[in-house]
CSV table of C-alpha atoms in Angstrom, one decimal:
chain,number,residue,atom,x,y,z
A,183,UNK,CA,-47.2,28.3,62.4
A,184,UNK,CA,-45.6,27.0,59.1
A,185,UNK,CA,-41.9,26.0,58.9
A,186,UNK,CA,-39.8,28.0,56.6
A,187,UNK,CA,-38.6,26.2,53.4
A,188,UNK,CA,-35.2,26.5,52.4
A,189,UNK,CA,-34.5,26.0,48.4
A,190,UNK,CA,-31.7,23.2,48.2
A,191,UNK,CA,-30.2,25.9,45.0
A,192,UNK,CA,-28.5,29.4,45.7
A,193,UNK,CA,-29.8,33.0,44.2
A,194,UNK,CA,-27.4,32.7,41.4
A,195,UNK,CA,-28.0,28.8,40.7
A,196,UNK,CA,-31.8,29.9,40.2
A,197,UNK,CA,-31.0,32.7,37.9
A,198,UNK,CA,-30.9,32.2,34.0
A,199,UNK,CA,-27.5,31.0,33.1
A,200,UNK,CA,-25.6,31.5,29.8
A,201,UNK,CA,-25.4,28.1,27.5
A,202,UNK,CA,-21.8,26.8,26.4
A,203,UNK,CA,-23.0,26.2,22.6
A,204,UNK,CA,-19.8,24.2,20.6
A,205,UNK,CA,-17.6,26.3,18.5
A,206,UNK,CA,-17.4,24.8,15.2
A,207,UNK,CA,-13.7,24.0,14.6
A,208,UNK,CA,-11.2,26.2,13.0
A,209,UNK,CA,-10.3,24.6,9.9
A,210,UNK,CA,-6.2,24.1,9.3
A,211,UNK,CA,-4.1,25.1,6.9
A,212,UNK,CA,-2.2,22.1,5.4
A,213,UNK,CA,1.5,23.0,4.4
A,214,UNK,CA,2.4,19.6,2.1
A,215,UNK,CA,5.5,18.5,1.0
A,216,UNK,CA,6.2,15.7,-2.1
A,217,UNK,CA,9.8,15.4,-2.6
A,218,UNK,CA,11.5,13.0,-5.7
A,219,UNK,CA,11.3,9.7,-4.6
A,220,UNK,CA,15.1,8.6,-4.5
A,221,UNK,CA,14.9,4.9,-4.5
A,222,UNK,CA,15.7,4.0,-8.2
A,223,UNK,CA,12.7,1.5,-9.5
A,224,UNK,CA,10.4,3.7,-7.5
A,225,UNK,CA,8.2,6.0,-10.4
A,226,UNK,CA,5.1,6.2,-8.6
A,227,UNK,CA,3.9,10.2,-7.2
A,228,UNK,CA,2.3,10.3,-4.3
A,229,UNK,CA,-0.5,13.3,-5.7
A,230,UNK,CA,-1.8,13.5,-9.2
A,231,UNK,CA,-2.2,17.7,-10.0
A,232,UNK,CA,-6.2,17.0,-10.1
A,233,UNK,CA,-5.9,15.9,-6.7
A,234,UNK,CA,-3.3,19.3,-5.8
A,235,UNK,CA,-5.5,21.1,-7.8
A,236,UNK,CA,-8.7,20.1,-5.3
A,237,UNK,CA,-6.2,20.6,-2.2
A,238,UNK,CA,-5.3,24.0,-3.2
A,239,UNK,CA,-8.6,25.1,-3.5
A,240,UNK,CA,-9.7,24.4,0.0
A,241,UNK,CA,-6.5,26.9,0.7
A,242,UNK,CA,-4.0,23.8,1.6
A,243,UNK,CA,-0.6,24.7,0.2
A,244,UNK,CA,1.6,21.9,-1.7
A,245,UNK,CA,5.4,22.2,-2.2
A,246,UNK,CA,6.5,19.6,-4.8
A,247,UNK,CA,10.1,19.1,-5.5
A,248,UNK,CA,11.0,19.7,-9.2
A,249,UNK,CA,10.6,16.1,-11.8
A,250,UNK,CA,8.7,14.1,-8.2
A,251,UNK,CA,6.1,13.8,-11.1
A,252,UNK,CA,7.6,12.8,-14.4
A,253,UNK,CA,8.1,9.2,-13.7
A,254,UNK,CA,4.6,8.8,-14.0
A,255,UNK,CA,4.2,11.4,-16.4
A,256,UNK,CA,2.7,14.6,-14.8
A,257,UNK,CA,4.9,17.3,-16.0
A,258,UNK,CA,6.2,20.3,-13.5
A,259,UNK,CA,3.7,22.9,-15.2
A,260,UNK,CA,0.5,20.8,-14.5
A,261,UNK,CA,1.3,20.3,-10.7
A,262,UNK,CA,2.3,24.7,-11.3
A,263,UNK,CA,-1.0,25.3,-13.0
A,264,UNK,CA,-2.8,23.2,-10.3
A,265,UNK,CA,-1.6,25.9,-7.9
A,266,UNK,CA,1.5,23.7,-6.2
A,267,UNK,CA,5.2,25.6,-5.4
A,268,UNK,CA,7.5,23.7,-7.5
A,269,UNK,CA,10.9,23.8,-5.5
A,270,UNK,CA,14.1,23.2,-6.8
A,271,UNK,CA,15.2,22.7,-3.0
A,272,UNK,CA,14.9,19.1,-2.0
A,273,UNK,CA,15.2,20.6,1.6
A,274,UNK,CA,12.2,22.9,1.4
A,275,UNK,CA,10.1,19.6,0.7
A,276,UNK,CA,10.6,18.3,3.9
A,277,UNK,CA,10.6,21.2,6.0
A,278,UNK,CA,6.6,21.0,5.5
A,279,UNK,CA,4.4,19.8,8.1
A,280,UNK,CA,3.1,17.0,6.3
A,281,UNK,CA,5.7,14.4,4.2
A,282,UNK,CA,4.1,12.5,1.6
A,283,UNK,CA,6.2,9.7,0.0
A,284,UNK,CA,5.4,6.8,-1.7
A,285,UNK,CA,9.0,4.8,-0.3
A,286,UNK,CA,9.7,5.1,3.2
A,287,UNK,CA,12.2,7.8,3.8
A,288,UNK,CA,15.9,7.4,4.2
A,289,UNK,CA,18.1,8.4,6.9
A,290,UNK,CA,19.2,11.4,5.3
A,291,UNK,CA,15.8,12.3,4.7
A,292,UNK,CA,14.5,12.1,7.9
A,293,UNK,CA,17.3,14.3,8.9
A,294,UNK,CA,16.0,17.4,6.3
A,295,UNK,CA,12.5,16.7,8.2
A,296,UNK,CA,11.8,19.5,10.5
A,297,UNK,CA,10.8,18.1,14.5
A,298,UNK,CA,7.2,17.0,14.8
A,299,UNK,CA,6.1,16.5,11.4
A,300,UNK,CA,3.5,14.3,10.2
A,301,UNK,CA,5.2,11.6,7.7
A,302,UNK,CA,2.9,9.3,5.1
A,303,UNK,CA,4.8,6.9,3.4
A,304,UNK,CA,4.8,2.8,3.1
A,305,UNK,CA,6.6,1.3,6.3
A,306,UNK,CA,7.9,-2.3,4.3
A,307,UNK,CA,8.8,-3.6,7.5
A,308,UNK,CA,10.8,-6.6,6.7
A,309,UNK,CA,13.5,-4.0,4.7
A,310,UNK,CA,13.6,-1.6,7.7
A,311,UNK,CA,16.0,-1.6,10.6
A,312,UNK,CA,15.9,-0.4,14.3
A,313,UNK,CA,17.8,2.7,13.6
A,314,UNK,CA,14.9,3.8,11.2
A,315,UNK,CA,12.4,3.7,14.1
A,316,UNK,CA,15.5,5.5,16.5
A,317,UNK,CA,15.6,8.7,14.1
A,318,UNK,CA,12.1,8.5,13.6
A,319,UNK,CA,11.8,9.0,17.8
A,320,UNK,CA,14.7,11.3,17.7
A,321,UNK,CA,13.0,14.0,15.5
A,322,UNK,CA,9.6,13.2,17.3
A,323,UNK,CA,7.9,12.3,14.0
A,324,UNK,CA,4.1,11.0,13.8
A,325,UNK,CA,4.1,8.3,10.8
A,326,UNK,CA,1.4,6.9,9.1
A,327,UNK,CA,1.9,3.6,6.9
A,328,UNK,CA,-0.3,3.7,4.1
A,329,UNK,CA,0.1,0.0,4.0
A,330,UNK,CA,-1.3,-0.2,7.9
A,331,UNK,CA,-4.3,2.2,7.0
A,332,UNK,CA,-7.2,0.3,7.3
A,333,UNK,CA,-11.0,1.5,6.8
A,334,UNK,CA,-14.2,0.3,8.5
A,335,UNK,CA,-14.5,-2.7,6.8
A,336,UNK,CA,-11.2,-4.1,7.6
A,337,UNK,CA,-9.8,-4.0,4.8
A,338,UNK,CA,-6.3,-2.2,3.4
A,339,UNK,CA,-7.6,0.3,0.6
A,340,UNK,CA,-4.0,1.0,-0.6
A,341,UNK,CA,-2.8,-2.8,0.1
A,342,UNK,CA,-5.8,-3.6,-1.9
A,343,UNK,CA,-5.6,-1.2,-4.9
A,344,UNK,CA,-2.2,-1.7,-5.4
A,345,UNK,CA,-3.0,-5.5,-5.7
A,346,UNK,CA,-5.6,-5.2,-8.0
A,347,UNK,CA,-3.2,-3.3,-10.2
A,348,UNK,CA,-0.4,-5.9,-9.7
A,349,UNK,CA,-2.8,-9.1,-10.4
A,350,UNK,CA,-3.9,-7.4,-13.7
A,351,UNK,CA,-0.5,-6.7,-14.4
A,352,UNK,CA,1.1,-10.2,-14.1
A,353,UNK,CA,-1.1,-11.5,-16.4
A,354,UNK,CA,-0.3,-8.9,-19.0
A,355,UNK,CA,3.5,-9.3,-18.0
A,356,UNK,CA,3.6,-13.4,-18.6
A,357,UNK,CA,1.7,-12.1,-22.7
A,358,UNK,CA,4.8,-9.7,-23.3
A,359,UNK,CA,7.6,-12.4,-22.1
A,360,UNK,CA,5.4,-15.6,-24.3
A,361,UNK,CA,5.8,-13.1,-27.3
A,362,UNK,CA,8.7,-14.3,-29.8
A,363,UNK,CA,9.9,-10.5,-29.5
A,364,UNK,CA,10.8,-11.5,-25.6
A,365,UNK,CA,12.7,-14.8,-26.3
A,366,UNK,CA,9.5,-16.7,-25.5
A,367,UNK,CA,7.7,-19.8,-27.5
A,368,UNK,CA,5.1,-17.7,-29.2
A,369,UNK,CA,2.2,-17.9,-28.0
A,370,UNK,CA,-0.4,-15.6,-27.4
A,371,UNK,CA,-2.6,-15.8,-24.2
A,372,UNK,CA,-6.2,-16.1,-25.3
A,373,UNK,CA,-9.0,-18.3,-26.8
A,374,UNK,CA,-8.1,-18.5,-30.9
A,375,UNK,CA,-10.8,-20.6,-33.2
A,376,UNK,CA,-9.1,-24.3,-33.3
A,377,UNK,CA,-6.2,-23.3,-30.8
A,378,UNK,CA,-6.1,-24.8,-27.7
A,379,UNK,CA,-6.3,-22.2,-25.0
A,380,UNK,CA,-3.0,-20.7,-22.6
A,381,UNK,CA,-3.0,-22.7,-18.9
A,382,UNK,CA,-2.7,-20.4,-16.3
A,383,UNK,CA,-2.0,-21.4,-12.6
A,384,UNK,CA,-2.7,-19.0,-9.9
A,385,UNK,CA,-1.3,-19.7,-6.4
A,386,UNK,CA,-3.2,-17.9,-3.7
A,387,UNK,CA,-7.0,-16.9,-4.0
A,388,UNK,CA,-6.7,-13.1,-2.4
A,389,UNK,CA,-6.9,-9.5,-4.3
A,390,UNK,CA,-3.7,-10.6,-6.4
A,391,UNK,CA,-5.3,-13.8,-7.3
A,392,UNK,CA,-8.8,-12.5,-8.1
A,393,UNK,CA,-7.6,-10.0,-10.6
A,394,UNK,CA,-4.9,-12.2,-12.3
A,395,UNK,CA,-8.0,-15.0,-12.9
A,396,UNK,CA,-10.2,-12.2,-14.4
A,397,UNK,CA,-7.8,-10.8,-16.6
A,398,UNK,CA,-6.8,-14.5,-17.8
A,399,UNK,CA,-10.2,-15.1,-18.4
A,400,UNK,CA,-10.9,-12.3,-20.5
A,401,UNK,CA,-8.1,-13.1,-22.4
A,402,UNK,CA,-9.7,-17.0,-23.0
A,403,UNK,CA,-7.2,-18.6,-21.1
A,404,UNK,CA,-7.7,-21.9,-18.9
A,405,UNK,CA,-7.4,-21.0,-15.1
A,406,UNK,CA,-6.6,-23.0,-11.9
A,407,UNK,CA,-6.5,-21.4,-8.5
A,408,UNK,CA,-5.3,-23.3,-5.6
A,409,UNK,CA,-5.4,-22.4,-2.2
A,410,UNK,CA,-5.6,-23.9,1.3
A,411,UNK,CA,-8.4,-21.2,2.7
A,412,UNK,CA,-12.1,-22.9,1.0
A,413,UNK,CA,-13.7,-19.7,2.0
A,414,UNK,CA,-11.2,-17.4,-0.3
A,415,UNK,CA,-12.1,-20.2,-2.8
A,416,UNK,CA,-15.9,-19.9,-2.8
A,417,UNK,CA,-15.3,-15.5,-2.6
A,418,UNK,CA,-13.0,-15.9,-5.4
A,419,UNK,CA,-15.8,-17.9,-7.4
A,420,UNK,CA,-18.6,-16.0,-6.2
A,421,UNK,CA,-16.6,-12.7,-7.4
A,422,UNK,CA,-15.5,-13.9,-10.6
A,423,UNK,CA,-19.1,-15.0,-11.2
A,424,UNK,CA,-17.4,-18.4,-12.8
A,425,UNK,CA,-17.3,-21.7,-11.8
A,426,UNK,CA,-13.7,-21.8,-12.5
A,427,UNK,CA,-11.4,-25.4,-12.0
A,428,UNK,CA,-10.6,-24.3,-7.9
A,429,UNK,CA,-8.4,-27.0,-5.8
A,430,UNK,CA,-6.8,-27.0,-2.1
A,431,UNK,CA,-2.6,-26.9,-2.2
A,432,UNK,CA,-1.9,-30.8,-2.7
A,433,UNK,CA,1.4,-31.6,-3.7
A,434,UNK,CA,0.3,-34.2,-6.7
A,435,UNK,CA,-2.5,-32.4,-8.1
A,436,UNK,CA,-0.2,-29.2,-8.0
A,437,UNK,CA,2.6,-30.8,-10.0
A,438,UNK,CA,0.2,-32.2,-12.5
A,439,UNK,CA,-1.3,-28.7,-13.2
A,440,UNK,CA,2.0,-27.3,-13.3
A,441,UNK,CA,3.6,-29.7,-15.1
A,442,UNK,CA,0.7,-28.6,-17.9
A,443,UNK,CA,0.7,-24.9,-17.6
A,444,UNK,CA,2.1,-22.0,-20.1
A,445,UNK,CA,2.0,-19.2,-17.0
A,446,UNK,CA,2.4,-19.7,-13.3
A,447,UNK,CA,1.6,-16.9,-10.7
A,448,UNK,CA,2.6,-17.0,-7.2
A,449,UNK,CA,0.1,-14.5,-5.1
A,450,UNK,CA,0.5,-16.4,-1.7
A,451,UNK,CA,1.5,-13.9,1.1
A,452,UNK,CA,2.0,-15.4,4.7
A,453,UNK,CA,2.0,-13.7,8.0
A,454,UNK,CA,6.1,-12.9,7.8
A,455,UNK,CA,7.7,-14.4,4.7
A,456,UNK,CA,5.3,-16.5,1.7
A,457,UNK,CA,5.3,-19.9,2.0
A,458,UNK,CA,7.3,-22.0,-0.5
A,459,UNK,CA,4.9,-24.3,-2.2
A,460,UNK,CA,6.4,-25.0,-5.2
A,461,UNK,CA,9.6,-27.1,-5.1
A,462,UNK,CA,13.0,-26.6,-7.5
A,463,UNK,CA,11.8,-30.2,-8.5
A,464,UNK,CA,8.6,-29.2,-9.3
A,465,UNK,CA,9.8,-26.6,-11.4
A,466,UNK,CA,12.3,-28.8,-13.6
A,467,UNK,CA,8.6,-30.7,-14.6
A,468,UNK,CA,6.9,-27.8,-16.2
A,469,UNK,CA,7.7,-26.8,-19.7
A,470,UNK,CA,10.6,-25.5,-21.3
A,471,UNK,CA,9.6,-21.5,-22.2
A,472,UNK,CA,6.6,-21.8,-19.9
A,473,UNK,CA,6.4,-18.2,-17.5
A,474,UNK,CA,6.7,-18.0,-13.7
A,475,UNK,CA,5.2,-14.7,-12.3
A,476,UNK,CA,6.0,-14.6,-8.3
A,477,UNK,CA,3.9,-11.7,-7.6
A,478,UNK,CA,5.1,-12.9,-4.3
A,479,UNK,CA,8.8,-12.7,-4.2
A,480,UNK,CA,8.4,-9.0,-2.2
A,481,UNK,CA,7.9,-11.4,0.7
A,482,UNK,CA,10.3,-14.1,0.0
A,483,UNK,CA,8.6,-15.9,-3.2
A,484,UNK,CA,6.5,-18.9,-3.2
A,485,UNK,CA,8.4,-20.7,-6.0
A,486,UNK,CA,12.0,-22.2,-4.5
A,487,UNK,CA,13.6,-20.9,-7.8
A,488,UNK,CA,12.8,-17.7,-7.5
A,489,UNK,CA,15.6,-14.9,-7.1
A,490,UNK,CA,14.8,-11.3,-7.0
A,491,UNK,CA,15.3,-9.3,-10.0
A,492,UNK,CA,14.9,-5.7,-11.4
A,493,UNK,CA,12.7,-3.4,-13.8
A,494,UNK,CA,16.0,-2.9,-15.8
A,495,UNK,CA,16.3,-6.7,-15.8
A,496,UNK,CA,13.2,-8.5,-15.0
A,497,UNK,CA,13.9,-12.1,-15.8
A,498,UNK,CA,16.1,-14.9,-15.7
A,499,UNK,CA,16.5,-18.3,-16.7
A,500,UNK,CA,16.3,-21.7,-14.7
A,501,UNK,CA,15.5,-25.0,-16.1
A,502,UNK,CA,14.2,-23.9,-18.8
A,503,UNK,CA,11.3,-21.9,-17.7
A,504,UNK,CA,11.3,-18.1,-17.6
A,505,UNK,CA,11.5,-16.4,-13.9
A,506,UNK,CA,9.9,-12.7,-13.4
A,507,UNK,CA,10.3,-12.0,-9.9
A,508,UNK,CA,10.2,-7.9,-9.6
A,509,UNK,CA,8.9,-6.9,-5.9
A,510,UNK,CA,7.4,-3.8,-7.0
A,511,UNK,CA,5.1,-4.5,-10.0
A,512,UNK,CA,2.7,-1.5,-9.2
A,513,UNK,CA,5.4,1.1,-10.0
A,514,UNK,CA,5.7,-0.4,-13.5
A,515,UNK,CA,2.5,1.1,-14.3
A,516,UNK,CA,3.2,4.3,-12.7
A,517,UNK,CA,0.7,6.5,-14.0
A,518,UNK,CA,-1.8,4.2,-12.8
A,519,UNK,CA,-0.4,3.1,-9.6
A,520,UNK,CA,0.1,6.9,-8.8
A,521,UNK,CA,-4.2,8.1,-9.5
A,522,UNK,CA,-4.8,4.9,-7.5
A,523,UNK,CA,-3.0,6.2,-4.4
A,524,UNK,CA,-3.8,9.7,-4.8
A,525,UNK,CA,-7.6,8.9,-4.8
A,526,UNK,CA,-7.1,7.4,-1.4
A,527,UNK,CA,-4.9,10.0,0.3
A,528,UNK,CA,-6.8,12.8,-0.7
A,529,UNK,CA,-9.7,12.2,1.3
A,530,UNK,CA,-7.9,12.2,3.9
A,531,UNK,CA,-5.9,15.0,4.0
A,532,UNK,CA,-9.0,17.0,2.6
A,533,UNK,CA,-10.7,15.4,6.3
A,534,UNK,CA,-7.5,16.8,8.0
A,535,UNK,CA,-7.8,19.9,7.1
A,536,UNK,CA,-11.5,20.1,7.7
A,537,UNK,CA,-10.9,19.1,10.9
A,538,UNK,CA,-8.2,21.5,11.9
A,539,UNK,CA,-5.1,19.7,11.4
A,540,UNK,CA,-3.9,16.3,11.8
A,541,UNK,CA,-4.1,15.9,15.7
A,542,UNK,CA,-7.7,16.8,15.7
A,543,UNK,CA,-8.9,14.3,12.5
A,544,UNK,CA,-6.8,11.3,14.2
A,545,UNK,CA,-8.7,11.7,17.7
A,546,UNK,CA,-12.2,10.5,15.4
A,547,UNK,CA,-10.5,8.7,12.5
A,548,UNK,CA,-9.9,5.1,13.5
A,549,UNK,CA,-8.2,4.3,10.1
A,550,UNK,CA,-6.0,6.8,10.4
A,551,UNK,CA,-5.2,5.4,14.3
A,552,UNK,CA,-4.4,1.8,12.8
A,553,UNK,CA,-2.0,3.3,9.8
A,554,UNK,CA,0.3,5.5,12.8
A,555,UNK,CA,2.5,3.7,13.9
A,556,UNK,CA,4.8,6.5,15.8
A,557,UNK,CA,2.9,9.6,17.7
A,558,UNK,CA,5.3,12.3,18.4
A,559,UNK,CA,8.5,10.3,18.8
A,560,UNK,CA,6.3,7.3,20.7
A,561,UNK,CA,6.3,4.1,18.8
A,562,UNK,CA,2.4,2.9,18.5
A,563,UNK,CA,2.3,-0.1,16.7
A,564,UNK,CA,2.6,-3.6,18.5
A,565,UNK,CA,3.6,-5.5,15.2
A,566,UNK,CA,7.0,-2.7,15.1
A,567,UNK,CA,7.3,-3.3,18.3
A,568,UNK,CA,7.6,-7.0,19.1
A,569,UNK,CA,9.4,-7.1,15.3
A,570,UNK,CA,12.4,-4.8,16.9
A,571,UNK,CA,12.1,-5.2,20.2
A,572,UNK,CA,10.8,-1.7,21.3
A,573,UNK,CA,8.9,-0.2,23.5
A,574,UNK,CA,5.2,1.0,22.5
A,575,UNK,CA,2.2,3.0,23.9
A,576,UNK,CA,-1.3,2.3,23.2
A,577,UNK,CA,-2.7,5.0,20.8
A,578,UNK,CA,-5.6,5.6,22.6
A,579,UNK,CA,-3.7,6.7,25.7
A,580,UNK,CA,-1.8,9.2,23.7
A,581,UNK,CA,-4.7,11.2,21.6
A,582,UNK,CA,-7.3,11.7,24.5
């Protein structure tokens, strides 16, 4: 007689069962904000109206505060005819879900933002205080530096743009100030037939660096880099695709190449302020009308003579050699600066919208995830903290 088997699965557990298939997710609605920046030397625009115009179309919706645009000359009609709400309301800027802002936003602003919005702006940590990062909490804002944003190969797209643009430009800043329009000795930076060519020293071999060399050389002038890292030296080289007269930071050979130089350009940046490596002595040596350039000076300067000065007054005057020391070059070529930036936020916020909003896109965007730096009022960023003394959470406890 046979034993009965029993079947180790139930009637129902036999029968055909239904399959869970993935909903494809609802794509979000951005509502976007772009007030005026306020801060005075600031001109840049966080969105070109091409890049509204390509938001707008996916059905985002873009409030811009009337003139956020003419500094870097994109009139209210074009942003109008690009299918953004021009607002004559500061307030109705900020009340959107998503800030954009080029400065970081001051305490009355945070106050017009509405509770749990999504902020993008630069951070600038060493100008911020602790009461920043209170309101911040207080209003339960997620913030996202653009300077912290950071893509898959490690590197800072907007740090990086924004570079490029300033290297370039203090290389055509040091021309204007040589000119004899500007005060200077006349002298024109290039390569002329039986003139002897412009020196340029570059301190620092990173982004700044690299584009201040290739825009001296394709001017004609003589170039000297000097930086402690061999590596950055060699990728400088290798980039420029010139063997070009490369040193490490030794205080003799510095003051000889100094003391023979037309333009200086400090691009050294440090972990917290830039290194001083050019002494007040040092600078007494060089040249009378010869042009300092601290790129630097946004984190302290690398020359001891440098002071910081403005767009509405640029230079100054100390032993006879010609200071610019301006922290925010970039927003002197507004226009530029502001397609730069816009190319890189756009993306983004095209991704967050695809992706159903802004909590959704962070959970699988890890460059978004190093650029927050506050989730809902929760401070996320160990840098802030240990800077202020705060207490932070680890992002990826927070977004499961």
């Amino acid at each position: 007689m046979s034993k009965k088997t029993t079947s180790p699965f139930s009637k129902e557990q036999l029968m055909p069962q239904a399959e869970m298939l993935e909903i494809k997710r609802q794509k979000g609605e951005l509502l976007i904000g772009i007030p005026k920046e306020s801060y005075s030397q600031e001109k840049r625009v966080c969105l070109t109206p091409d890049a509204v115009s390509a938001l707008t179309a996916h059905g985002h919706r873009i409030v811009i505060e009337t003139g956020a645009g003419l500094n870097a000359n994109f009139s209210d009609n074009e942003y109008s005819e690009a299918g953004a709400k021009i607002s004559y309301d500061i307030n109705e800027a900020f009340e959107c879900n998503i800030v954009l802002k080029v400065e970081p936003p001051t305490q009355k602003e945070i106050d017009m933002m509405n509770p749990q919005s999504v902020l993008f702006s630069a951070l600038q940590l060493k100008t911020q205080s602790k009461k920043y990062f209170e309101s911040l909490a207080k209003k339960r804002i997620t913030a996202v530096a653009f300077d912290f944003i950071r893509d898959d190969q490690g590197a800072f797209p907007v740090v990086k743009s924004l570079s490029e643009i300033a290297g370039t430009a203090s290389i055509l800043i040091a021309s204007e100030i040589m000119s004899s329009d500007n005060n200077g000795f006349g002298l024109l930076v290039g390569n002329i037939s039986g003139v002897p060519p412009t020196d340029v020293v570059i301190l620092g071999a990173g982004t700044v660096a690299e584009f201040a060399a290739r825009s001296a050389l394709g001017l004609g002038a003589r170039v000297k880099v000097f930086d402690n890292s061999l590596s950055k030296l060699r990728n400088l080289q290798r980039n420029l695709g010139s063997l070009i007269y490369t040193s490490t930071i030794q205080p003799k050979t510095l003051q000889k190449a100094l003391m023979r130089c037309d333009i200086a350009i400090g691009a050294v940046r440090g972990n917290t302020r830039s290194p001083i490596l050019v002494s007040e002595t040092m600078v007494e040596n060089m040249k009378d009308g010869a042009v300092i350039v601290d790129v630097s000076i946004d984190r302290g300067g690398c020359f001891e003579t440098s002071e910081v000065t403005t767009h509405k007054k640029p230079t100054f005057e100390k032993h006879g050699v010609i200071h610019y020391c301006v922290p925010n070059i970039p927003s002197r070529y507004s226009r530029t600066s502001s397609l730069s930036i816009s190319n890189i936020f756009t993306p983004y916020l095209l991704n967050i919208g695809e992706e159903g909003g802004f909590e959704n896109a962070v959970r699988f965007d890890k460059s978004l995830q190093k650029g927050m730096y506050f989730y809902h009022g929760i401070l996320t960023n160990k840098s802030v903290a240990d800077w202020f003394g705060l207490p932070f959470r680890d992002i990826n406890l927070l977004i499961l």
